[in-house]
XYZ file of C-alpha atoms in Angstrom:
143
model
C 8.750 4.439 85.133
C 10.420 4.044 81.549
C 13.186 2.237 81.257
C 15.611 1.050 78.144
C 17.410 -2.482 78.059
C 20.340 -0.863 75.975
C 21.678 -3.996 74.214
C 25.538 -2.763 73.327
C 27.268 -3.932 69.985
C 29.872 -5.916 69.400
C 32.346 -6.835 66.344
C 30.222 -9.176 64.858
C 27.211 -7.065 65.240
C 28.803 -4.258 63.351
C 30.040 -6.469 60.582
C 29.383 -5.788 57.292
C 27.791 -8.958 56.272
C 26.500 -10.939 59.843
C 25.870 -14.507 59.920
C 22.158 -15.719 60.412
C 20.925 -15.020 63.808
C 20.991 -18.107 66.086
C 17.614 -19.509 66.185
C 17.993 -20.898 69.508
C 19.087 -17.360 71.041
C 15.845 -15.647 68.732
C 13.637 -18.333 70.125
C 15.027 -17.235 73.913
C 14.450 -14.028 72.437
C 10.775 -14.650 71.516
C 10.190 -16.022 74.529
C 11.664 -13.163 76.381
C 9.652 -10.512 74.830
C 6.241 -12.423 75.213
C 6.485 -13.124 78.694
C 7.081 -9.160 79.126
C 4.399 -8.305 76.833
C 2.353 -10.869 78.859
C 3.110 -9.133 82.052
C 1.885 -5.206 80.644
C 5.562 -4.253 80.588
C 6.755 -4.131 77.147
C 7.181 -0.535 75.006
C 8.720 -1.947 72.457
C 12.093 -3.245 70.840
C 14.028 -3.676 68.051
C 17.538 -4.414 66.564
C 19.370 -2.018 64.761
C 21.167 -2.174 61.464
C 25.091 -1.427 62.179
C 26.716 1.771 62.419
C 27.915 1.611 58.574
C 24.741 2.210 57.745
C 24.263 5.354 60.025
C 25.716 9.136 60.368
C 26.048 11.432 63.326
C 25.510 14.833 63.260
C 28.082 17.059 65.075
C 27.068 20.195 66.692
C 29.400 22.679 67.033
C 30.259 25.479 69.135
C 29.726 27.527 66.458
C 26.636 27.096 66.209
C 27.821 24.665 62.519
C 26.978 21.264 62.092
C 28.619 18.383 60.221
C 27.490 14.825 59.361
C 30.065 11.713 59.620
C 28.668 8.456 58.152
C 29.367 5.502 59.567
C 30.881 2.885 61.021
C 32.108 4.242 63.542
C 34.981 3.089 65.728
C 35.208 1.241 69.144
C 31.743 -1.125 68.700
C 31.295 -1.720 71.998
C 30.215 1.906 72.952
C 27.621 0.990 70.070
C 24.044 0.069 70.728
C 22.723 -2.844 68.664
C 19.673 -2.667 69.518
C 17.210 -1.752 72.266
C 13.691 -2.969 74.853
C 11.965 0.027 76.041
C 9.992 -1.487 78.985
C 7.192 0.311 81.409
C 7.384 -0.937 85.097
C 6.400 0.247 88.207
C 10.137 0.630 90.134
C 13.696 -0.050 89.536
C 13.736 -3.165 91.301
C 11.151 -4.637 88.980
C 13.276 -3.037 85.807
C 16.526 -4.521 87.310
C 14.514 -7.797 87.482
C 13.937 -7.662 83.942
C 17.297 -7.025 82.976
C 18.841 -9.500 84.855
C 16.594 -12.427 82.556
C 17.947 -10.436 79.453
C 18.875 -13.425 77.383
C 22.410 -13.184 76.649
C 22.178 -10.806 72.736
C 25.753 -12.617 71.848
C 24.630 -16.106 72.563
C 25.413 -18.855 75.179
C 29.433 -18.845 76.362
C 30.116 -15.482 74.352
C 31.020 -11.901 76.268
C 28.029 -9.933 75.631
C 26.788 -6.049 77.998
C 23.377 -5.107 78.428
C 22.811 -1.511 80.068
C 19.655 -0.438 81.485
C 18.952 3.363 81.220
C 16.002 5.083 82.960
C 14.065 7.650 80.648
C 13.406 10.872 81.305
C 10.246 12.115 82.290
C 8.282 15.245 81.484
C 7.435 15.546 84.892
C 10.893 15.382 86.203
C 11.918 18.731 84.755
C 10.816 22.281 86.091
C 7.951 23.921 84.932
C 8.211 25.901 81.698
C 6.139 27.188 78.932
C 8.484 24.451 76.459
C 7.890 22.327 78.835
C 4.082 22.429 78.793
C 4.133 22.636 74.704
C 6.327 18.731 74.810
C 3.173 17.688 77.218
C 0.846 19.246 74.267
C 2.659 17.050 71.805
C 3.179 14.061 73.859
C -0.695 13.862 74.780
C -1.063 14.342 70.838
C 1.159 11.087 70.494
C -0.455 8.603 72.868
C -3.462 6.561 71.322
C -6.752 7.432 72.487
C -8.931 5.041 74.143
């Protein structure tokens, strides 16, 4: 089971200019991501830049799209960055996520969501369905 650690934004994440990272809280950080990597679990993770420096594209009815360039309002529906982690139930994910090191620092409000992905297996059988298999097998490193 897939799972993302969903680390949502916050003012001072989406600020133009951001103040160094804390080192203490990267250090937690560190040690965070090692001890998952340790255990088999880690995907991967990453911080993102803020939403100035992004777009959305908007699909329309229509069938049109448009693009709108960042930021975007209301940061904390914003993702700041992300942990994709591999694990064997939700228990063990929710145990995971509750060691999250707080992403604002020590004594500030901070949310981390956890999001199960979507498996290819959990859809009906289709021939589109068989092609994303294709692709994903394509993907995976070979032993």
């Amino acid at each position: 089971m897939r799972f993302m650690i969903i680390v949502k934004s916050c003012d001072e994440f989406e600020a133009e200019t951001s103040p160094a990272p804390d080192e203490a809280l990267m250090a937690e950080m560190v040690r965070y991501h090692e001890e998952m990597a340790q255990a088999g679990v880690l995907l991967d993770g990453s911080g993102l830049h803020p939403s100035s420096k992004g777009w959305r594209v908007h699909h329309s009815a229509d069938g049109s799209k448009r693009i709108v360039d960042g930021p975007f309002a209301e940061a904390r529906e914003l993702i700041a960055g992300y942990t994709l982690i591999q694990v064997r139930s939700r228990e063990e994910a929710l145990e995971w996520s509750r060691r999250f090191p707080n992403p604002a620092g020590r004594g500030k409000d901070a949310v981390v969501e956890l999001r199960q992905l979507c498996e290819l297996d959990d859809f009906p059988p289709s021939q589109p369905l068989e092609d994303f298999k294709k692709l994903d097998a394509l993907q995976r490193p070979q032993p």
